[in-house]
GROMACS .gro file of C-alpha atoms in nm:
model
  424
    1UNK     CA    1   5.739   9.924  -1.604
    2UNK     CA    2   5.400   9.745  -1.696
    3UNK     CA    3   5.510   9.759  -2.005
    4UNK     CA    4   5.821   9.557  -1.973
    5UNK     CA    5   5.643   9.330  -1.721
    6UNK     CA    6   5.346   9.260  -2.053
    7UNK     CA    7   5.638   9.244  -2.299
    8UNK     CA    8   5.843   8.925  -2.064
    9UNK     CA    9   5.527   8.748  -2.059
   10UNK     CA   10   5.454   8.734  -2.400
   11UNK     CA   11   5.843   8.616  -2.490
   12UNK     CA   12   5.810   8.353  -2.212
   13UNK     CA   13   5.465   8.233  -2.407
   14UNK     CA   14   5.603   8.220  -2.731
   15UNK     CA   15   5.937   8.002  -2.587
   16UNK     CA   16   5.674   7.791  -2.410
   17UNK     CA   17   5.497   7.708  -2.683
   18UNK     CA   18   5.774   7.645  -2.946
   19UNK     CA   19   5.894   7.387  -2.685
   20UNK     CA   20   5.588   7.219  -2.662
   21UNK     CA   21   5.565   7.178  -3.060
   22UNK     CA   22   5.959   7.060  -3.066
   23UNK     CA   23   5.882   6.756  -2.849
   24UNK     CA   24   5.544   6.628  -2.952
   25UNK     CA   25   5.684   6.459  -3.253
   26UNK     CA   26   5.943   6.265  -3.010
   27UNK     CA   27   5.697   6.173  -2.760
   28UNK     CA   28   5.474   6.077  -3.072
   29UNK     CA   29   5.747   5.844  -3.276
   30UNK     CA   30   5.815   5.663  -2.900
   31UNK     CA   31   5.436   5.590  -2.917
   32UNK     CA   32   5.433   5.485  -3.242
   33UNK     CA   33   5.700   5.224  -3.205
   34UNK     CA   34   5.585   5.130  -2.848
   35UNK     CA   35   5.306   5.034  -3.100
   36UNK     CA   36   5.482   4.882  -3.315
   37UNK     CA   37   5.718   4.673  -3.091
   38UNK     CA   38   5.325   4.552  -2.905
   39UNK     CA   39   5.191   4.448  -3.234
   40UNK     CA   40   5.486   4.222  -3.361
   41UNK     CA   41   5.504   4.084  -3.030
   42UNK     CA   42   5.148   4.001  -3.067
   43UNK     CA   43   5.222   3.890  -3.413
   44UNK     CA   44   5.465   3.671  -3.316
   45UNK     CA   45   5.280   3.489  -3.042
   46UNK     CA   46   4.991   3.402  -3.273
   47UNK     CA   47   5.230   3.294  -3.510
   48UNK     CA   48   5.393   3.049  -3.220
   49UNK     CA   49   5.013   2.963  -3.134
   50UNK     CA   50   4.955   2.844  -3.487
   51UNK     CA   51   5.239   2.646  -3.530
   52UNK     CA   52   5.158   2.436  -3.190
   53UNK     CA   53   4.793   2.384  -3.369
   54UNK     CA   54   4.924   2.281  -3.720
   55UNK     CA   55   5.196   2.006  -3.566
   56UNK     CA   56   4.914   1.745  -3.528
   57UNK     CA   57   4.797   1.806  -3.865
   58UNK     CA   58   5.163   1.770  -4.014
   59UNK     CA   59   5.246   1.458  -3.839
   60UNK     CA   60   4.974   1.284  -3.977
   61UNK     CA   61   5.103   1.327  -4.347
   62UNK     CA   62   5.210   0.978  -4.396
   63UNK     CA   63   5.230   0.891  -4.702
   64UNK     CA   64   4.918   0.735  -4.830
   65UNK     CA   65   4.907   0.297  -4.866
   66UNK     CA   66   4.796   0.106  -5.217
   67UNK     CA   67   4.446  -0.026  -5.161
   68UNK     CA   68   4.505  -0.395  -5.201
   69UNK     CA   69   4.121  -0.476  -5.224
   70UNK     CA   70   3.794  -0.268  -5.266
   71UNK     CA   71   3.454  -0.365  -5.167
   72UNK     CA   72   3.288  -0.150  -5.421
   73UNK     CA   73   3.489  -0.328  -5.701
   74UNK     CA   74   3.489  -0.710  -5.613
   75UNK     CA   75   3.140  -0.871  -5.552
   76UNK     CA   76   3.109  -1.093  -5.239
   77UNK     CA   77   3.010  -1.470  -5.241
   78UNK     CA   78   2.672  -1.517  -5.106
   79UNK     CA   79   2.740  -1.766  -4.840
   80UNK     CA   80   2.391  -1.981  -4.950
   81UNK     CA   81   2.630  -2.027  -5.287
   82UNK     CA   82   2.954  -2.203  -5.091
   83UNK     CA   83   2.935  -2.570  -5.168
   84UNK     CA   84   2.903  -2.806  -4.876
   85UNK     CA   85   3.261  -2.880  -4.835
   86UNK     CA   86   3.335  -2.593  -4.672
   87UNK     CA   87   3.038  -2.437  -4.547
   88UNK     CA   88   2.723  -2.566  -4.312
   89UNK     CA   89   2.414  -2.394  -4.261
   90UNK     CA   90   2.207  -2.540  -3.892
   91UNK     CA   91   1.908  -2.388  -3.772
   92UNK     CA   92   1.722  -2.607  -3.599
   93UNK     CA   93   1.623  -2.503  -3.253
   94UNK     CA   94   1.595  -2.857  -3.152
   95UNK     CA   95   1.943  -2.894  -3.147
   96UNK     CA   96   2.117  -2.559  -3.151
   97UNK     CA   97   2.205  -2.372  -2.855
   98UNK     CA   98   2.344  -2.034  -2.734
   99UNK     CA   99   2.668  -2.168  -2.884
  100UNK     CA  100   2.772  -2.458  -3.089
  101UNK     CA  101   3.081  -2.671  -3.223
  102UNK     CA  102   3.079  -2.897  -3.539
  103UNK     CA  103   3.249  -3.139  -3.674
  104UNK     CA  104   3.166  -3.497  -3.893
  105UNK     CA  105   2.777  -3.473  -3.936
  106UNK     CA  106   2.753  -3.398  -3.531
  107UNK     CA  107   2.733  -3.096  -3.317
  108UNK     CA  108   2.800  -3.022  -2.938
  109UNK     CA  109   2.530  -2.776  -2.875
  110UNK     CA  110   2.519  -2.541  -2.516
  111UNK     CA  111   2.178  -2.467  -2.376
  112UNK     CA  112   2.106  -2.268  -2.049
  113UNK     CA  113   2.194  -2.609  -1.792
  114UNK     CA  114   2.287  -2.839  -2.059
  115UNK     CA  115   2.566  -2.962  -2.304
  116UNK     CA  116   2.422  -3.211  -2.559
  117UNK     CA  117   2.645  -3.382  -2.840
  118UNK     CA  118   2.378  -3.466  -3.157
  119UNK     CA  119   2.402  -3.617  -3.512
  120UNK     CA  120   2.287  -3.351  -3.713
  121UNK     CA  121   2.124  -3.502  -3.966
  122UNK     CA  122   1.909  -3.769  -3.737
  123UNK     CA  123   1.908  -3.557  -3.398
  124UNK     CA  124   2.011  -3.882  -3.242
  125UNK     CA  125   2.164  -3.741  -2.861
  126UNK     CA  126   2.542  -3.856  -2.795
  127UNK     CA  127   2.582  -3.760  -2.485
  128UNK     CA  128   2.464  -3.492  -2.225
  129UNK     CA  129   2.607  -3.343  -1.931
  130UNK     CA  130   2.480  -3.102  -1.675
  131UNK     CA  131   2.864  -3.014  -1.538
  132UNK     CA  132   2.942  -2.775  -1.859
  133UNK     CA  133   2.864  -2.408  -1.819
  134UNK     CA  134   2.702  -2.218  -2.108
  135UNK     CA  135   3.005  -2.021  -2.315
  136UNK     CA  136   3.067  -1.650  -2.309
  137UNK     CA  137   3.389  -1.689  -2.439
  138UNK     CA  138   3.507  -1.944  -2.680
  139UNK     CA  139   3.904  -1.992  -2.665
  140UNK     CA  140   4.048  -2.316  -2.821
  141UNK     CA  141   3.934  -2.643  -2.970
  142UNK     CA  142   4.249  -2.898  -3.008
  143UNK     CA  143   4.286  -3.236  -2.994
  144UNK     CA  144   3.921  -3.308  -2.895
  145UNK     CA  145   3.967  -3.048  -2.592
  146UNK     CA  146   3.718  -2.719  -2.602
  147UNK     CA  147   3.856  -2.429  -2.424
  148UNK     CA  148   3.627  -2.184  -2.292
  149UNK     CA  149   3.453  -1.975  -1.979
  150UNK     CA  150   3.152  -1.913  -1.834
  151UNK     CA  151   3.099  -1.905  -1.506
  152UNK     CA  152   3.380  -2.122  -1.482
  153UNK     CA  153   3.699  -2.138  -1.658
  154UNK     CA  154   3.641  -2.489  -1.836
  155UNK     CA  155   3.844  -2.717  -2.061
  156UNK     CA  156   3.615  -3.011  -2.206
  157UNK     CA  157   3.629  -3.331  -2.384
  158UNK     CA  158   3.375  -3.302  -2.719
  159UNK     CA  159   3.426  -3.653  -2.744
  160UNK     CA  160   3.333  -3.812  -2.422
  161UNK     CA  161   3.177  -3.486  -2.236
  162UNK     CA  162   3.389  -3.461  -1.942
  163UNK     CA  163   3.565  -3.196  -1.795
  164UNK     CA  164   3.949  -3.236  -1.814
  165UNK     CA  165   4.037  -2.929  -1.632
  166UNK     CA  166   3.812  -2.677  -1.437
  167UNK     CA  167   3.914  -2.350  -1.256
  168UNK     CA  168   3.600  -2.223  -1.029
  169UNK     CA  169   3.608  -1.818  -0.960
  170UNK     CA  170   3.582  -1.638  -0.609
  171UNK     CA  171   3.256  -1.682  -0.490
  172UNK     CA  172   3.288  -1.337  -0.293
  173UNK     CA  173   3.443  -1.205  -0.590
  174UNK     CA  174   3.249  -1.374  -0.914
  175UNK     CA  175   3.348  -1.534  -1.231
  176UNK     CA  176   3.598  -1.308  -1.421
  177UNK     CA  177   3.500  -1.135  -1.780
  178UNK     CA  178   3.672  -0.954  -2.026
  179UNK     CA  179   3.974  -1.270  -2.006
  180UNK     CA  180   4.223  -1.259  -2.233
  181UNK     CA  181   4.575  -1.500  -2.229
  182UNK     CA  182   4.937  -1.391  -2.255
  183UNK     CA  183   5.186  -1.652  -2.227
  184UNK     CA  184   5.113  -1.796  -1.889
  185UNK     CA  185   4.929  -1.492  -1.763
  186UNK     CA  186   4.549  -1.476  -1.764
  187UNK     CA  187   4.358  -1.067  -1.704
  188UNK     CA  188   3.991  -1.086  -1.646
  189UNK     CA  189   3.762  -0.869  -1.460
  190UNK     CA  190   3.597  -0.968  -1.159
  191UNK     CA  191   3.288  -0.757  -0.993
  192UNK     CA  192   3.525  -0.658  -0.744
  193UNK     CA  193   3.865  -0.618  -0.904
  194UNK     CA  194   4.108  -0.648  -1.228
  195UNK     CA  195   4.322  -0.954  -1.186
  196UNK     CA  196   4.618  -1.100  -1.304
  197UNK     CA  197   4.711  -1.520  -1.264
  198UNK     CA  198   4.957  -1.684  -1.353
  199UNK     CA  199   4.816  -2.023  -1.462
  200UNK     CA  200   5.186  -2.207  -1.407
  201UNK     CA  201   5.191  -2.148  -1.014
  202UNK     CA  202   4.827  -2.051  -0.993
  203UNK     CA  203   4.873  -1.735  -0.767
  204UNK     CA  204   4.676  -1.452  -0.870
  205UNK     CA  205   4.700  -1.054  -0.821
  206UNK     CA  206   4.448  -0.805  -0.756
  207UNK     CA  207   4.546  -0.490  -0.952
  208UNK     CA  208   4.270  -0.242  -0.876
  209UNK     CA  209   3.965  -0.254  -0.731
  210UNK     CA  210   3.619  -0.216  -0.902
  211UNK     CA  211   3.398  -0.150  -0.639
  212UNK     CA  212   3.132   0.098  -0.807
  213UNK     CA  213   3.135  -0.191  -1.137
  214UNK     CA  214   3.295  -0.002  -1.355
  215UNK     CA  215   3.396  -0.093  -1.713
  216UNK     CA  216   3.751  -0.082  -1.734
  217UNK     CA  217   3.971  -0.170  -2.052
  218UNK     CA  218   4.226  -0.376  -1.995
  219UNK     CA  219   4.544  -0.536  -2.207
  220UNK     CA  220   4.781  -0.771  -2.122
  221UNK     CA  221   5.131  -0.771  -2.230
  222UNK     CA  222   5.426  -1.035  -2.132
  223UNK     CA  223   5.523  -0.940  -1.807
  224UNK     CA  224   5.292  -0.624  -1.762
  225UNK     CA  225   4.925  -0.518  -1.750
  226UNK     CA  226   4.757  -0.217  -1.849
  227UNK     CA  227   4.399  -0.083  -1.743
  228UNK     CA  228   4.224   0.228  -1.812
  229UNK     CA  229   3.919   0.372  -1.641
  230UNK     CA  230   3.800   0.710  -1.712
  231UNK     CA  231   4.113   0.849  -1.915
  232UNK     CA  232   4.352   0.721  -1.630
  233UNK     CA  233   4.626   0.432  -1.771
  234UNK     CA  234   4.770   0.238  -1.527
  235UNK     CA  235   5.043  -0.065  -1.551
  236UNK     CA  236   5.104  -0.303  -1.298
  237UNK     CA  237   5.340  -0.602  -1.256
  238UNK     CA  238   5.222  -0.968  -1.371
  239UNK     CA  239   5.377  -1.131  -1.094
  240UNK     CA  240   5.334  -0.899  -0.778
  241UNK     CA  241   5.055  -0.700  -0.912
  242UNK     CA  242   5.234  -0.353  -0.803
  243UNK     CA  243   5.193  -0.034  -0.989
  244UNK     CA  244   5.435   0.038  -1.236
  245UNK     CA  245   5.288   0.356  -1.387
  246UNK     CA  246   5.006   0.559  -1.408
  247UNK     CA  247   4.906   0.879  -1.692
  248UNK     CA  248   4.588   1.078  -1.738
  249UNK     CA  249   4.450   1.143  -2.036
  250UNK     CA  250   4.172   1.419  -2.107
  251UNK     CA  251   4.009   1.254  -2.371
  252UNK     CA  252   3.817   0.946  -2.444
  253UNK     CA  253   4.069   0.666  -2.441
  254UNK     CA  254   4.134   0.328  -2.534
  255UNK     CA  255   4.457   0.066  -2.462
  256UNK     CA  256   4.581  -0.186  -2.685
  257UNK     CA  257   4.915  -0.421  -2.601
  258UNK     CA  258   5.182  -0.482  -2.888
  259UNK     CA  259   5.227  -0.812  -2.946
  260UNK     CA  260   5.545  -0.995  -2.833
  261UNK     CA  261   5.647  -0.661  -2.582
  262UNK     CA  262   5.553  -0.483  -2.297
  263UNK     CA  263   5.482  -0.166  -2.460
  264UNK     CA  264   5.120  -0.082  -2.495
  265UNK     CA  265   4.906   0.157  -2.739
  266UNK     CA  266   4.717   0.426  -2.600
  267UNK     CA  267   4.448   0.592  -2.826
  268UNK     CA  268   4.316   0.915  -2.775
  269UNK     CA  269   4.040   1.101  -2.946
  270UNK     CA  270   4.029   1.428  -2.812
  271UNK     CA  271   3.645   1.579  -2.780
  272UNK     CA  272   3.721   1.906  -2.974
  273UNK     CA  273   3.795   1.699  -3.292
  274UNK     CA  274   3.533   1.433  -3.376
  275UNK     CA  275   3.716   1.214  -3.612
  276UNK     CA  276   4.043   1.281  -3.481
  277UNK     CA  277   4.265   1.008  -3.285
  278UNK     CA  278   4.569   1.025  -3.163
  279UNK     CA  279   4.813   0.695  -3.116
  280UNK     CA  280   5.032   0.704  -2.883
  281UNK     CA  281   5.300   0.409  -2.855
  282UNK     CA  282   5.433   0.378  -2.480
  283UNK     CA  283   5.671   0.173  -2.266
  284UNK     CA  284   5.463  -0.025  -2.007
  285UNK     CA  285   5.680   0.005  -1.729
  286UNK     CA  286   5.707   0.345  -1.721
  287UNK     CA  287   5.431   0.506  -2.010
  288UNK     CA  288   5.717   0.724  -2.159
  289UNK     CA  289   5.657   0.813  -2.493
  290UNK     CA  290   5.780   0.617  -2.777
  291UNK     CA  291   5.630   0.723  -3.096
  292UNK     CA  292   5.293   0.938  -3.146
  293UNK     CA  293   5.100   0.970  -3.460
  294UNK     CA  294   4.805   1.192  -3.505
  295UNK     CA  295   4.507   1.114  -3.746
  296UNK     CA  296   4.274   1.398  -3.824
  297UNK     CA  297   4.005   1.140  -3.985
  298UNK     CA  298   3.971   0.822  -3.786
  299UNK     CA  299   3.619   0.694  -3.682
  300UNK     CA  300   3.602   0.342  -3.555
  301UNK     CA  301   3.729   0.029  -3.694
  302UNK     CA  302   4.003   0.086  -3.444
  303UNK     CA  303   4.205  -0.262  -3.416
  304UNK     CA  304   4.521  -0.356  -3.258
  305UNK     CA  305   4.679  -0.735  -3.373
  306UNK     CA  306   4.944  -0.922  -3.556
  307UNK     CA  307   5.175  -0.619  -3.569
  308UNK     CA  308   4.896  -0.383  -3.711
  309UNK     CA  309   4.752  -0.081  -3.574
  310UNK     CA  310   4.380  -0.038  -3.767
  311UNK     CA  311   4.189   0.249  -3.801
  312UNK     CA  312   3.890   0.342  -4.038
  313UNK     CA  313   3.903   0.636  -4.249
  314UNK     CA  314   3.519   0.766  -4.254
  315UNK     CA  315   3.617   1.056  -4.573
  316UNK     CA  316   3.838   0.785  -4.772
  317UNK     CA  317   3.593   0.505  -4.682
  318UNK     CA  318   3.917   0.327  -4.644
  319UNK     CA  319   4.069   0.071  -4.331
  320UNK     CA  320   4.370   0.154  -4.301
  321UNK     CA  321   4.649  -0.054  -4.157
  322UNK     CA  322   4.996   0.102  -3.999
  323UNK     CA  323   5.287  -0.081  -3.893
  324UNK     CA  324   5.338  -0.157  -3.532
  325UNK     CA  325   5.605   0.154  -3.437
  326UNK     CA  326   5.323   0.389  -3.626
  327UNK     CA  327   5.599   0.513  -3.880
  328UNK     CA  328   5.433   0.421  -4.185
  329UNK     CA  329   5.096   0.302  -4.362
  330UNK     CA  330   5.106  -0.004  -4.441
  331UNK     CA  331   4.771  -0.123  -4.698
  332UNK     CA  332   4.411   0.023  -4.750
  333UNK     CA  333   4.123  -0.148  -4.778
  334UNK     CA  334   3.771  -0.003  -4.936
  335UNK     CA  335   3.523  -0.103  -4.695
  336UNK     CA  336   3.266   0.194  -4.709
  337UNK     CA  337   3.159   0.319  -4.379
  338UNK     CA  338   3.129   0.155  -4.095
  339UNK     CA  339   2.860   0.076  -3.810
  340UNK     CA  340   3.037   0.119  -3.460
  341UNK     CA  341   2.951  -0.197  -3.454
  342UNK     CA  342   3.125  -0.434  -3.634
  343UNK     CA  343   3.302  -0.721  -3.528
  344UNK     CA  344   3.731  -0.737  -3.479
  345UNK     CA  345   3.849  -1.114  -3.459
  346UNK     CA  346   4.221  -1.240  -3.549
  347UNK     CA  347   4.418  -1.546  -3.524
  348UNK     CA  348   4.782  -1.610  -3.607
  349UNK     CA  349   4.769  -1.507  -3.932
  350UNK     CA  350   4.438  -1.390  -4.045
  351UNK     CA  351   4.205  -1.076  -3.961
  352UNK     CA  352   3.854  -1.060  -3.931
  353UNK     CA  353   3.591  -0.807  -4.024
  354UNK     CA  354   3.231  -0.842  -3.987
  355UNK     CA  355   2.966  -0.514  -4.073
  356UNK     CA  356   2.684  -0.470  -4.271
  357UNK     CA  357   2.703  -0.444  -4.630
  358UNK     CA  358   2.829  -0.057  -4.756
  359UNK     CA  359   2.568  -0.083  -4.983
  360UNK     CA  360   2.292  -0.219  -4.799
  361UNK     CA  361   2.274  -0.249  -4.408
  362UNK     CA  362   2.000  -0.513  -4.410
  363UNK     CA  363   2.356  -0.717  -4.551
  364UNK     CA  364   2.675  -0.868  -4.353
  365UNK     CA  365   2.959  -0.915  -4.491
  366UNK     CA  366   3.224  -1.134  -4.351
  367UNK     CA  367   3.628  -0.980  -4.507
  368UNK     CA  368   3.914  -1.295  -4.365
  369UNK     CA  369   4.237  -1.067  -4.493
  370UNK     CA  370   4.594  -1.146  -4.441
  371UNK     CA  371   4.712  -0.948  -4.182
  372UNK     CA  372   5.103  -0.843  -4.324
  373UNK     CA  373   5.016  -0.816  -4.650
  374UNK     CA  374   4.596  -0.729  -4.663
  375UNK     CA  375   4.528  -0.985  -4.886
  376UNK     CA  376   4.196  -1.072  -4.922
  377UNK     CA  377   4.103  -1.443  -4.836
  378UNK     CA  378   3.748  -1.476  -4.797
  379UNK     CA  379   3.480  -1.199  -4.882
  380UNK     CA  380   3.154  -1.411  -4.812
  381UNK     CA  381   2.832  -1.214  -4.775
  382UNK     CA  382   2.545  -1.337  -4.549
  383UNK     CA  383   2.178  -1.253  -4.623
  384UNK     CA  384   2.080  -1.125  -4.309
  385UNK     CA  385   2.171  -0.839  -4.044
  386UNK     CA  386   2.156  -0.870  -3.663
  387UNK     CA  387   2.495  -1.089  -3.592
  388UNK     CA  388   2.501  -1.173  -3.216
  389UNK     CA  389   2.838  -1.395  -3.232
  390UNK     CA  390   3.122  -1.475  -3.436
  391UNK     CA  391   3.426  -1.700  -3.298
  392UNK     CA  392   3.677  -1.941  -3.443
  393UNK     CA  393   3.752  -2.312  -3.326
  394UNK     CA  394   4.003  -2.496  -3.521
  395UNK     CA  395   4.033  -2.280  -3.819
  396UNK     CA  396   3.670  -2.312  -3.869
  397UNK     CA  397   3.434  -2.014  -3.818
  398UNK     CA  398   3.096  -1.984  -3.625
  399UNK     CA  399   2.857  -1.676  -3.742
  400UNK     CA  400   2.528  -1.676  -3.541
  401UNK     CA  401   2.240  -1.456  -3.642
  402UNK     CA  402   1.941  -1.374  -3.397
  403UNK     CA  403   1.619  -1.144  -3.553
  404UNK     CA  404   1.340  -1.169  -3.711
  405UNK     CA  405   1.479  -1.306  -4.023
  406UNK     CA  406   1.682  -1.570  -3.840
  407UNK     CA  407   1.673  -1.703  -3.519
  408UNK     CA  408   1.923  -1.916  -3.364
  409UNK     CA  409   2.087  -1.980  -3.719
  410UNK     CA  410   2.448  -2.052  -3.750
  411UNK     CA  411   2.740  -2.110  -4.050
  412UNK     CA  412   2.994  -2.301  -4.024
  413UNK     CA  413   3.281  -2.207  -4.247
  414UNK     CA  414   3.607  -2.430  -4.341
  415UNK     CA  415   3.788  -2.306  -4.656
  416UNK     CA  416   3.950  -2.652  -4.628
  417UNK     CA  417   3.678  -2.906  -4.519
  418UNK     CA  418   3.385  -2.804  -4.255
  419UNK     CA  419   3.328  -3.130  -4.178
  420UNK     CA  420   3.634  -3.226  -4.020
  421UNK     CA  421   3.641  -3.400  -3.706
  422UNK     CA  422   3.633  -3.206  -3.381
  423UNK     CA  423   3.760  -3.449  -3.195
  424UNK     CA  424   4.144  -3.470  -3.336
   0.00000   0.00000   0.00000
């Protein structure tokens, strides 16, 4: 009987155990394709992951501009070489302000309480007036009438001296900086608060207040404004001064308008990519996306006017210029690097841009390019550094250099005739 008893046990260990070896490779081949199945799912996430990152990168391919002018190939004209038609050199603390404006041998000339008008040559005093504030913005000079603000909003008669129209600020709320015009809208910013007035029926709107004295970027567009404080955008209404819109942004940001709209540009440089920028083109009334072009290289010379978006190029050493929907490149210029500092001015047809010399910072150069086409106009190089303004009045333009090597020196520059009169 024991026998029989030893003899089942063994037969129900060997059954046991060729059961066991039967399903190992099964339970193996599910674990090996469990594996398999978790690795190209894997796979295929990073690949997803990737493709996210690299869509930046592959909307930036536009295909590259012609470089209409380079800096390192043309020589500029030393401005001590222009012949006196078109170019005046005063430096004569006698007669020269914070600010000046020339015209026919004579000079109106703004000091800290007064506004003198002086023949250059003699010093002989015109006129004087005590009523004229001392210019922090220069606007317009036409038909004898100098447009400009301080701590008023002033429009002046060079000839005679008196004021022919004069808007005082809020004395709770302080003279308005940062003012730029729009039609019949003027934005400024008070110490209080951004405002909007329309200078036709004089009524102006508070858009946000500014209570800790922030710095807040604005832009003004043809019925709609735009500010931006700390990555937030907002729009608003000209008129009623109500809040159309508002987006957050992550990054460091800047706004721009588009000239003749009220769509606005919104650049972005995101803090994980130090040369990178992203432009965004938005409607102002409601900030919904309209076209969005990422640059990978972009540090400074960032510029929004006369249907141009500007950006520099610190690898090419290039400015490049895009057209206004951000679809295409439109010209490259070879300017070197630049400072973070230079100086953006346009007018109706012309830009302007003032940085030292690629060559040799102790240098400025002035570049006057057309702004459809990047044709150079002027490329006038001045033989000192430390530029503390730069404005045009009448097609003529005003460079004033402050330092050691100058000191309350300015040129005048007229590619037609400096010394026309300033008061037609």
């Amino acid at each position: 009987m024991r026998k029989i008893t030893w003899l089942i046990c063994v037969i129900v260990l060997l059954l046991t155990a060729c059961s066991s070896q039967d399903s190992e490779p099964q339970t193996q081949e599910k674990e090996d394709q469990h594996f398999t199945d978790q690795q190209e799912d894997e796979t295929e996430e990073k690949e997803e992951v990737k493709t996210d990152e690299a869509t930046p990168a592959e909307d930036a391919k536009l295909p590259e501009a012609n470089i209409v002018f380079s800096a390192f190939e043309e020589e500029p004209v030393p401005v001590e070489t222009l012949d006196t038609q078109h170019m005046i050199k005063i430096e004569d603390k006698d007669i020269t302000g914070t600010s000046i404006v020339y015209g026919d041998g004579e000079i109106v000339s703004f000091f800290l309480n007064h506004v003198y008008r002086y023949d250059v040559e003699s010093k002989k005093e015109i006129w004087q007036t005590r009523f004229w504030d001392s210019p922090s913005q220069m606007f317009s000079l036409e038909k004898g009438i100098l447009h400009y603000r301080g701590f008023k909003n002033i429009k002046g008669n060079v000839t005679t001296g008196e004021i022919v129209e004069e808007i005082e600020f809020d004395q709770d709320d302080g003279y308005e900086d940062d003012v730029a015009y729009r039609g019949v809208y003027r934005i400024g910013s008070t110490s209080q608060a951004v405002q909007v007035t329309n200078e036709n029926t004089e009524k102006t709107v508070k858009l946000m207040e500014n209570e800790e004295h922030d710095y807040i970027e604005t832009a003004l567009m043809d019925t709609i404004a735009a500010t931006e404080l700390d990555g937030l955008v907002s729009t608003y209404d000209n008129e009623t001064g109500e809040q159309l819109a508002q987006k957050e942004f992550a990054n460091d940001t800047r706004i721009f308008a588009k000239d003749g709209t009220d769509d606005l540009y919104i650049i972005d440089s995101p803090k994980e990519n130090q040369y990178g920028h992203t432009f965004i083109l938005v409607d102002g009334q409601t900030l919904e996306e309209k076209s969005k072009l990422f640059v990978n290289n972009a540090s400074g010379g960032i510029y929004v006017a006369n249907e141009q978006v500007f950006y520099h190029d610190p690898v090419e050493e290039m400015l490049v210029a895009l057209d206004e929907n951000l679809k295409e490149e439109r010209y490259r210029i070879a300017v070197g690097g630049v400072s973070h500092q230079e100086v953006f001015d346009s007018d109706e047809q012309y830009i302007y841009l003032i940085d030292n010399d690629p060559e040799d910072p102790s240098l400025t150069n002035l570049l006057q390019f057309d702004a459809q086409t990047g044709e150079m106009k002027q490329y006038i190089q001045f033989p000192h550094m430390g530029i503390t303004d730069f404005y045009g009045l009448d097609k003529k333009l005003y460079v004033k250099f402050d330092g050691t090597e100058a000191d309350d020196l300015f040129y005048v520059i007229d590619e037609e005739d400096v010394h026309r009169s300033m008061d037609k």
